Short mmCIF file of C-alpha atoms in Angstrom, two decimals:
data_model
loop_
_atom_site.label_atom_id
_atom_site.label_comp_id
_atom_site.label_asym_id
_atom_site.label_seq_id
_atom_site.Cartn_x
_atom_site.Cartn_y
_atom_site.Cartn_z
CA UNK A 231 -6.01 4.32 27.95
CA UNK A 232 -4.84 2.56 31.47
CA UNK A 233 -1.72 1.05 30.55
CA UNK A 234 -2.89 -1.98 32.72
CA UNK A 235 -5.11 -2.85 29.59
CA UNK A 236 -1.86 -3.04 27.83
CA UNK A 237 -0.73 -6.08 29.13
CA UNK A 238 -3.57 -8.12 27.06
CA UNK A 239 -2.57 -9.34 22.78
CA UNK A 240 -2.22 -6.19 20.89
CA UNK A 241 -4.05 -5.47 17.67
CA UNK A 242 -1.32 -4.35 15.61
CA UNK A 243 -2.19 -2.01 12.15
CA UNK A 244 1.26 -2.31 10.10
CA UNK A 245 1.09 0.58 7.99
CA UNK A 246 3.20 0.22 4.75
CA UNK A 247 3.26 3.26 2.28
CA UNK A 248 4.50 2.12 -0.99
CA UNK A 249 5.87 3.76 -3.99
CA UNK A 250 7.14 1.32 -6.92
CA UNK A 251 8.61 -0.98 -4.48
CA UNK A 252 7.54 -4.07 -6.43
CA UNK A 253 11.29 -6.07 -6.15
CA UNK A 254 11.40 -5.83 -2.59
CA UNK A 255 7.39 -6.62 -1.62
CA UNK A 256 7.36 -10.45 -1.44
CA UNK A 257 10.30 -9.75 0.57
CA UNK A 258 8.95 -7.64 3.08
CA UNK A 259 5.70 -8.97 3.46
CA UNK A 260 7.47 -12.88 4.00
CA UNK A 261 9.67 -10.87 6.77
CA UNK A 262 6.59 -8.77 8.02
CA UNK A 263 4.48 -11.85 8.35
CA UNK A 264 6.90 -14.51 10.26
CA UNK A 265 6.71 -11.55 13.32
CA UNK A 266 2.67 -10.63 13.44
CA UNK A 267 2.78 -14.77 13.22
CA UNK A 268 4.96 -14.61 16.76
CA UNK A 269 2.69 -12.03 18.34
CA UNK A 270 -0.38 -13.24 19.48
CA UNK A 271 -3.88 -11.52 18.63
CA UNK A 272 -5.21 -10.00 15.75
CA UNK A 273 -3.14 -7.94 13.23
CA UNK A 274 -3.62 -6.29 9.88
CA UNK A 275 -1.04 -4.75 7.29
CA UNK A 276 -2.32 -1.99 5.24
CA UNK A 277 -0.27 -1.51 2.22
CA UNK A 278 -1.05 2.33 0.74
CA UNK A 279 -0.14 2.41 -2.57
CA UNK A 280 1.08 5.74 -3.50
CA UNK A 281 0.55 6.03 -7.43
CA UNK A 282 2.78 3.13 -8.15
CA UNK A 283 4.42 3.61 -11.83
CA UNK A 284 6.02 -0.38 -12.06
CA UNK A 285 4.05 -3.57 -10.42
CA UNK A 286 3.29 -3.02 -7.47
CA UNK A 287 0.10 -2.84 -7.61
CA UNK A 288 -0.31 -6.22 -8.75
CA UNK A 289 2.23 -7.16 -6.57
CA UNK A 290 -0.08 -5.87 -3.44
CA UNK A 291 -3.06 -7.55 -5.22
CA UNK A 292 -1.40 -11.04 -5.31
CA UNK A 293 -0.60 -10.25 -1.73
CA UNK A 294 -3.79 -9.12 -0.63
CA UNK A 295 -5.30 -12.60 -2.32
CA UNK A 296 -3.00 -15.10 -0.30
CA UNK A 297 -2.84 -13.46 3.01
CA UNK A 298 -6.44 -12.82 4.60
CA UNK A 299 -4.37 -10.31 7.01
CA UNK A 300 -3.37 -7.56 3.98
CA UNK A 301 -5.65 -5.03 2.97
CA UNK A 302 -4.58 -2.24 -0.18
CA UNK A 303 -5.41 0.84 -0.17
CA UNK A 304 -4.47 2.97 -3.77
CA UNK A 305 -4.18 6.67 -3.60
CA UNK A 306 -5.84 8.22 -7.46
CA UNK A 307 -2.47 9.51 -8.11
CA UNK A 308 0.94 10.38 -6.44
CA UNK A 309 0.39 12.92 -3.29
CA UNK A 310 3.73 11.99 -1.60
CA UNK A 311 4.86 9.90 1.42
CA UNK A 312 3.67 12.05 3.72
CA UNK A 313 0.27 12.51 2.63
CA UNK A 314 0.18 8.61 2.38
CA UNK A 315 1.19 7.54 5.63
CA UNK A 316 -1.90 10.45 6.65
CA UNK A 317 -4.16 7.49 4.29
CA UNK A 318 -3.05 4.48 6.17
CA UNK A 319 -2.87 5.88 9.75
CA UNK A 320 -6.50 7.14 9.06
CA UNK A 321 -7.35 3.50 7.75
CA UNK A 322 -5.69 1.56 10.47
CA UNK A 323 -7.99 -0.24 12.62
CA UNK A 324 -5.80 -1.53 15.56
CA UNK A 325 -5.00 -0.03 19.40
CA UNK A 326 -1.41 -0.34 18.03
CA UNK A 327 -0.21 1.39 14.57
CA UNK A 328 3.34 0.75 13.24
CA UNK A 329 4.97 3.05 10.59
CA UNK A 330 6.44 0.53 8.24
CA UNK A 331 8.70 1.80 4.96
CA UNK A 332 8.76 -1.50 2.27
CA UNK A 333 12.23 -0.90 1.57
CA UNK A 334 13.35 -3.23 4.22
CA UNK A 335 15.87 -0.66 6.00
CA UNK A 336 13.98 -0.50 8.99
CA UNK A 337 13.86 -4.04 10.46
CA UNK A 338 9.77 -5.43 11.23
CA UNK A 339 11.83 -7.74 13.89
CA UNK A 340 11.85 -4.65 16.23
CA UNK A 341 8.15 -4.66 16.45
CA UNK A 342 8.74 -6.81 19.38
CA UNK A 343 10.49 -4.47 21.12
CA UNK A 344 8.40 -1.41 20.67
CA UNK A 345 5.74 -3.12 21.60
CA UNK A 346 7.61 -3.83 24.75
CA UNK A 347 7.65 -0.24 25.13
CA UNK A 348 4.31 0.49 24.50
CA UNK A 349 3.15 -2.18 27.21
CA UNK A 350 5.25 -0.29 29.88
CA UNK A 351 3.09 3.18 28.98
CA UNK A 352 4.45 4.61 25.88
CA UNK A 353 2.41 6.22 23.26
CA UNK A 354 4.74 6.56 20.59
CA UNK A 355 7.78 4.85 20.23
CA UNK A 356 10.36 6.42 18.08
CA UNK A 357 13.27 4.42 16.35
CA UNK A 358 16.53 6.53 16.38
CA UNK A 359 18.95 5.21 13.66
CA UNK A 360 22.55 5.25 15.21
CA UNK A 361 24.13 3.93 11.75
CA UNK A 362 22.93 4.39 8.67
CA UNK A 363 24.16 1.90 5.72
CA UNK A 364 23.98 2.47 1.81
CA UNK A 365 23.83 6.05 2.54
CA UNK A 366 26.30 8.58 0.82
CA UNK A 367 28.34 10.75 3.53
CA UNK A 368 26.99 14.12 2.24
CA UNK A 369 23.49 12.44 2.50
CA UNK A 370 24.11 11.79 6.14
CA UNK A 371 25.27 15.13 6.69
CA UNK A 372 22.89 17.00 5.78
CA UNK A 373 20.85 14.90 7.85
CA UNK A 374 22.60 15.38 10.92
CA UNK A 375 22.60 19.58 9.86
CA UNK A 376 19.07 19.37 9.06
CA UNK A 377 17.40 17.58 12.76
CA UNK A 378 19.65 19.90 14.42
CA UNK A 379 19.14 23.08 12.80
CA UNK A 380 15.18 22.82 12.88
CA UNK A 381 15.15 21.52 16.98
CA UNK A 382 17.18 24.88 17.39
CA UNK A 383 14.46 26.89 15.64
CA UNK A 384 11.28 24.97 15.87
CA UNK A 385 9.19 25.36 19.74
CA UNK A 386 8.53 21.89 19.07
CA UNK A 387 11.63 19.09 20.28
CA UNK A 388 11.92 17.05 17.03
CA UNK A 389 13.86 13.91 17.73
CA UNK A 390 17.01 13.64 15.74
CA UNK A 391 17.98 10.88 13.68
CA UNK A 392 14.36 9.77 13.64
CA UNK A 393 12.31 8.48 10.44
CA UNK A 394 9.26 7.19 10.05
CA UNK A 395 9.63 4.01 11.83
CA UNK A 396 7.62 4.72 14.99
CA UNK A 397 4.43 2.72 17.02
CA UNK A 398 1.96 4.71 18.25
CA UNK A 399 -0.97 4.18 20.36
CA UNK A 400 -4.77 4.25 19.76
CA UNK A 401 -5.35 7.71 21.16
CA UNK A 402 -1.67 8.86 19.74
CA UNK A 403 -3.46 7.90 16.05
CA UNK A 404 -6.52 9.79 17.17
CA UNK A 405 -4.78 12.73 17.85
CA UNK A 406 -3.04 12.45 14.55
CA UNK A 407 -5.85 12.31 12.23
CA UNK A 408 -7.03 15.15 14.20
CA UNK A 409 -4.71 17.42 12.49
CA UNK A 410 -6.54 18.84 8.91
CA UNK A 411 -3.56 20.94 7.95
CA UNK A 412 -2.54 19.82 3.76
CA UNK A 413 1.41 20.54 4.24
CA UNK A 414 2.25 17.52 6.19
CA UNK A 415 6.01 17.71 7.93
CA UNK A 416 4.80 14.44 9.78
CA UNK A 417 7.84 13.94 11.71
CA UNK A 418 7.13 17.41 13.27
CA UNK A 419 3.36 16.33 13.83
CA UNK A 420 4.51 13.24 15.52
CA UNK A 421 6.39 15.17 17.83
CA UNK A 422 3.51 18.16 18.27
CA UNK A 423 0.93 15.62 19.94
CA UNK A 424 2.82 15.09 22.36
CA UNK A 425 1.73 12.11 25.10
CA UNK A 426 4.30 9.60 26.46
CA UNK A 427 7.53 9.36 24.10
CA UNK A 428 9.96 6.77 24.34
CA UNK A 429 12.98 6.75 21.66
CA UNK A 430 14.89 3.35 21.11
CA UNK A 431 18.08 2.68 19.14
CA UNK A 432 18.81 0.71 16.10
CA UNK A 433 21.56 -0.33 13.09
CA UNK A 434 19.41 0.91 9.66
CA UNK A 435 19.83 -1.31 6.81
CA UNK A 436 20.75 -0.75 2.92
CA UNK A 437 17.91 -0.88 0.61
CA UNK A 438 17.20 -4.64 -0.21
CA UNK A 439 15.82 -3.80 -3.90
CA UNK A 440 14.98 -0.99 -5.80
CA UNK A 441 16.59 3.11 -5.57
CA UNK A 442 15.58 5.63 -3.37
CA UNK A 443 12.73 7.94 -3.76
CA UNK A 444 14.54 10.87 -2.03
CA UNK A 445 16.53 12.83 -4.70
CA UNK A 446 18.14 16.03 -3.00
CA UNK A 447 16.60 18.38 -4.43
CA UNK A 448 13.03 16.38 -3.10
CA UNK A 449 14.88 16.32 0.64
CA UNK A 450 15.79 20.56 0.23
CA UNK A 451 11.95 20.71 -0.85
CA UNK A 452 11.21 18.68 2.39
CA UNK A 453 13.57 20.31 5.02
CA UNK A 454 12.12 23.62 3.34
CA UNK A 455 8.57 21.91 4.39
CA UNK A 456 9.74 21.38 7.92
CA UNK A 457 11.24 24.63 8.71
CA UNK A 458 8.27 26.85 7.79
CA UNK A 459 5.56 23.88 9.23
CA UNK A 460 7.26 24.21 12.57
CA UNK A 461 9.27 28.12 13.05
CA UNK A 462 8.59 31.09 12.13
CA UNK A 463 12.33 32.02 12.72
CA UNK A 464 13.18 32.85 9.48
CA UNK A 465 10.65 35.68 9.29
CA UNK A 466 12.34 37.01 12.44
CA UNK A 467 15.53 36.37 10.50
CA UNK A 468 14.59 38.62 7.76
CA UNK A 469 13.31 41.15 10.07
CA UNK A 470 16.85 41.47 12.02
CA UNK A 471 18.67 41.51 8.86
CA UNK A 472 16.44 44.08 7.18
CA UNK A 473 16.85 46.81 10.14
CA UNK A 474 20.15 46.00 10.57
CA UNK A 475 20.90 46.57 7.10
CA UNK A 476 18.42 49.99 7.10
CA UNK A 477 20.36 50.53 10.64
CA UNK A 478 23.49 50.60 9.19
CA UNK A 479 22.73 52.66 5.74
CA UNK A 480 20.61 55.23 8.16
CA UNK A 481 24.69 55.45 9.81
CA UNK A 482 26.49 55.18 6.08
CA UNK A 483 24.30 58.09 5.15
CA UNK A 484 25.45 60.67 7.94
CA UNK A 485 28.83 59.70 7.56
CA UNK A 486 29.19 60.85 4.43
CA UNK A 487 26.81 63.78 5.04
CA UNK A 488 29.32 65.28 7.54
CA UNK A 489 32.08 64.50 5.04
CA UNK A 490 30.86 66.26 2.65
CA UNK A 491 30.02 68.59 4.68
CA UNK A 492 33.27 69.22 6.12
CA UNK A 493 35.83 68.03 4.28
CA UNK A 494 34.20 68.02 0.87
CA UNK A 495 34.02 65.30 -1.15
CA UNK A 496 35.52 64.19 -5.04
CA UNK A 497 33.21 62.12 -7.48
CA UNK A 498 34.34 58.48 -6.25
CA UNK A 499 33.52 55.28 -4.65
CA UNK A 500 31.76 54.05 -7.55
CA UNK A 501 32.58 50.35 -6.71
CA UNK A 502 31.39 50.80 -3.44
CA UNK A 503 28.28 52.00 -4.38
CA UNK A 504 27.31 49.17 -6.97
CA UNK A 505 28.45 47.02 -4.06
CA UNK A 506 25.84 48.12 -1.70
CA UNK A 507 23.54 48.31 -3.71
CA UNK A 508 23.66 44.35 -4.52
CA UNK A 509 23.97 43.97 -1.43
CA UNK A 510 20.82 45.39 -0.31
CA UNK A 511 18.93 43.96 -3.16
CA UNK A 512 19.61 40.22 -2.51
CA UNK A 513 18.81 41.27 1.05
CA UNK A 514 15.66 42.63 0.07
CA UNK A 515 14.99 39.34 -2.68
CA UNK A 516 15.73 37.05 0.23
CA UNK A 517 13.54 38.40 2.48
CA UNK A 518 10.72 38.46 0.18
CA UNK A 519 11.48 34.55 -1.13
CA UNK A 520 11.12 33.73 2.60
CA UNK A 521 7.69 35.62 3.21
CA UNK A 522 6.82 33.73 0.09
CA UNK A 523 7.17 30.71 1.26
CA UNK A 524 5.08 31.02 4.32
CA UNK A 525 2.46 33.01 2.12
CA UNK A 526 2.09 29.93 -0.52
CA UNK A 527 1.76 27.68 2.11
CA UNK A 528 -1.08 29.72 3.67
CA UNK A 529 -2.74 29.90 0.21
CA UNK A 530 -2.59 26.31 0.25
CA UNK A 531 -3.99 25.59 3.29
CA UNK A 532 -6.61 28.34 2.62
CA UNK A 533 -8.09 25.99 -0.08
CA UNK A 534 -9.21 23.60 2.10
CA UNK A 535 -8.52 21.00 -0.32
CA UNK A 536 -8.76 17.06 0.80
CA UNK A 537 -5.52 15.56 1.92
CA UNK A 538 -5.45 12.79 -0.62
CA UNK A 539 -7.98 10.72 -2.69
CA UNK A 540 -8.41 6.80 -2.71
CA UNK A 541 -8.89 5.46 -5.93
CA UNK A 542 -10.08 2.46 -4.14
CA UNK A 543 -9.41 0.55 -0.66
CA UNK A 544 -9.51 -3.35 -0.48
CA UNK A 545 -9.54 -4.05 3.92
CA UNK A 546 -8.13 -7.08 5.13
CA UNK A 547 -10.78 -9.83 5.50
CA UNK A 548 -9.99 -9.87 8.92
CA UNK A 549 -11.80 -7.25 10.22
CA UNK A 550 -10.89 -5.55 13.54
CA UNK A 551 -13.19 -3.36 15.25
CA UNK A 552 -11.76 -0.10 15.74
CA UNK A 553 -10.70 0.35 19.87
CA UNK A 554 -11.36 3.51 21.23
#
C-alpha cells in the first residue's frame, strides 16, 4: 500500500481476545469506545471469546446489543490466546488491526499514537513496555531472561519487552493469516513477516479486574513454544554436548588403558564410575527430551488439523468491506 493513501480516516479492526474477563469488560469497552469515537471513519471491535468459563459471554452479548460497532466471535472451546488472536486477526475487516488484551494493562488511548506511526509508513507497530506494574519481580525476570535468550538463538530479531499490543497494516494481516502452521509463538510470527517495524514505548498498567491467565508453569510451556517455533539451537546443543561427552570418554578410556597397561591397576574408583555413568545418562535423557520436543511438534503439525473452531460469530452491524 502507498503510504500516501494513509493519510485518509483509518478503518480500525480492534481485536480483543477474551478469556473470563467479565469484571473488567464494561470497563474496557467504555474506555475502548470514547477513542474509536475521537478517530474519525469507520471502526469495528471484535471481541473473540476464548471458551469463557464465568459471564462473559453474556457480558459480550449485552455489548454486542448496545453498540452497533461490536461484533463476538466464540471459539467451541478453549484453544489458547494465541490461537485466538489467529480467529480475530482472520475476522478483522479493517486496513488497520489493533491487538487489544481486555485486561486494561495496555492503554486503548495509545491507539492514537500508533496510528500516527502507521500514517508515516509503518506496518506494524510494536508497544515495548518499559515498566511493568502488578507484576511479581521473578515474573519480570524471567521475562527479561526469556526475550533475550530466544533473540540470541532464534535467526529471527524478536523485540524484547514486547506483548501483544501491536497495529498492523492490511497487507501485515494478510501476511499473517498466511501462515497455516497449528503451534502459534505469535510474537515470533509477528516478527517473521517482516515489512516496516516501528517499536514505541509505554508505562503497562496493573490488571483493573480479574487474575491473570498466565500461571508459570503455562509461561515455561510457552517460552518452551517459542524456542523450538523459532531455533533449532538446542538440537545443535545436544549434538555438541553428546560428542563432547563421547570425545572425552573415547580420552577416559585410553587413559586408563595405558594405566593398566603400565602401571597396573587395583579394583577401585567405584564412585567414579557410578558418577559417570549418571552423568552420561541424564546427558543422553536430555538430549532425547529435546528431540522430543521438536518431534511432537512435527506430529502435530503433520495432522493438519484446523487452527481453531467458531462455535458461532455475531459481525458488527457495521459492516466494512474488507481493503485490499
Amino acid at each position: 500500500m502507498n503510504t500516501n493513501s494513509r493519510t485518509h480516516d483509518a478503518r480500525i479492526s480492534v481485536v480483543v481476545p477474551v478469556f473470563n474477563e467479565a469484571l473488567v469488560l464494561p470497563q474496557f469497552q467504555a474506555r475502548v469506545m470514547a477513542v474509536l469515537n475521537a478517530c474519525p471513519g469507520e471502526h469495528e471491535i471484535i471481541y473473540v471469546d476464548d471458551g469463557s468459563t464465568d459471564s462473559s459471554n453474556a457480558v459480550l452479548e449485552a455489548l454486542r446489543l448496545s453498540c452497533q460497532l461490536v461484533g463476538v466471535a466464540r471459539l467451541s472451546r478453549n484453544f489458547g490466546k494465541e490461537r485466538a488472536m489467529t480467529a480475530g486477526l482472520e475476522l478483522a475487516k479493517g486496513e488497520v488491526v489493533v491487538i487489544l488484551d481486555a485486561d486494561l494493562q495496555d492503554p486503548p488511548e495509545l491507539i492514537p499514537d500508533m496510528l500516527a506511526a502507521w500514517r508515516e509508513g509503518a506496518d506494524v507497530v510494536n508497544m515495548r513496555r518499559t515498566e511493568r506494574d502488578g507484576e511479581t519481580i521473578t515474573k519480570k525476570a524471567s521475562a527479561h531472561f526469556f526475550y533475550r535468550l530466544i533473540n540470541r538463538l532464534s535467526d529471527v530479531d524478536i523485540p524484547t519487552d514486547v506483548g501483544d499490543f501491536r497495529l498492523f497494516s492490511r497487507r501485515a494481516v494478510d501476511a499473517l493469516n498466511r501462515l497455516p502452521e497449528s503451534n502459534r509463538f505469535m510474537k515470533g510470527l509477528f516478527a517473521w513477516i517482516g515489512f516496516r517495524q516501528v517499536t514505541l514505548e509505554y508505562h503497562r498498567k496493573a490488571r483493573a479486574a480479574g487474575e491473570s491467565k498466565w500461571p508459570y508453569w503455562r509461561l515455561l510451556n510457552f517460552a518452551l513454544e517459542g524456542l523450538t517455533s523459532f531455533s533449532t539451537v538446542p538440537l545443535r546443543i545436544a549434538s555438541i554436548i553428546g560428542l563432547s561427552s563421547a570425545l572425552g570418554a573415547f580420552c577416559y578410556a585410553l587413559y586408563f588403558l595405558g594405566k593398566t597397561h603400565l602401571l597396573g591397576d587395583p579394583v577401585r574408583g567405584f564412585p567414579t564410575l557410578i558418577v559417570y555413568v549418571l552423568l552420561l545418562g541424564g546427558l543422553q535423557l536430555m538430549a532425547i527430551g529435546i528431540m522430543g520436543e521438536y518431534v511432537g511438534r512435527i506430529y502435530l503439525e503433520s495432522k493438519r488439523r484446523p487452527i481453531y473452531f467458531l462455535d458461532y460469530f455475531k459481525p458488527s452491524t457495521l459492516t466494512l468491506s474488507r481493503t485490499e
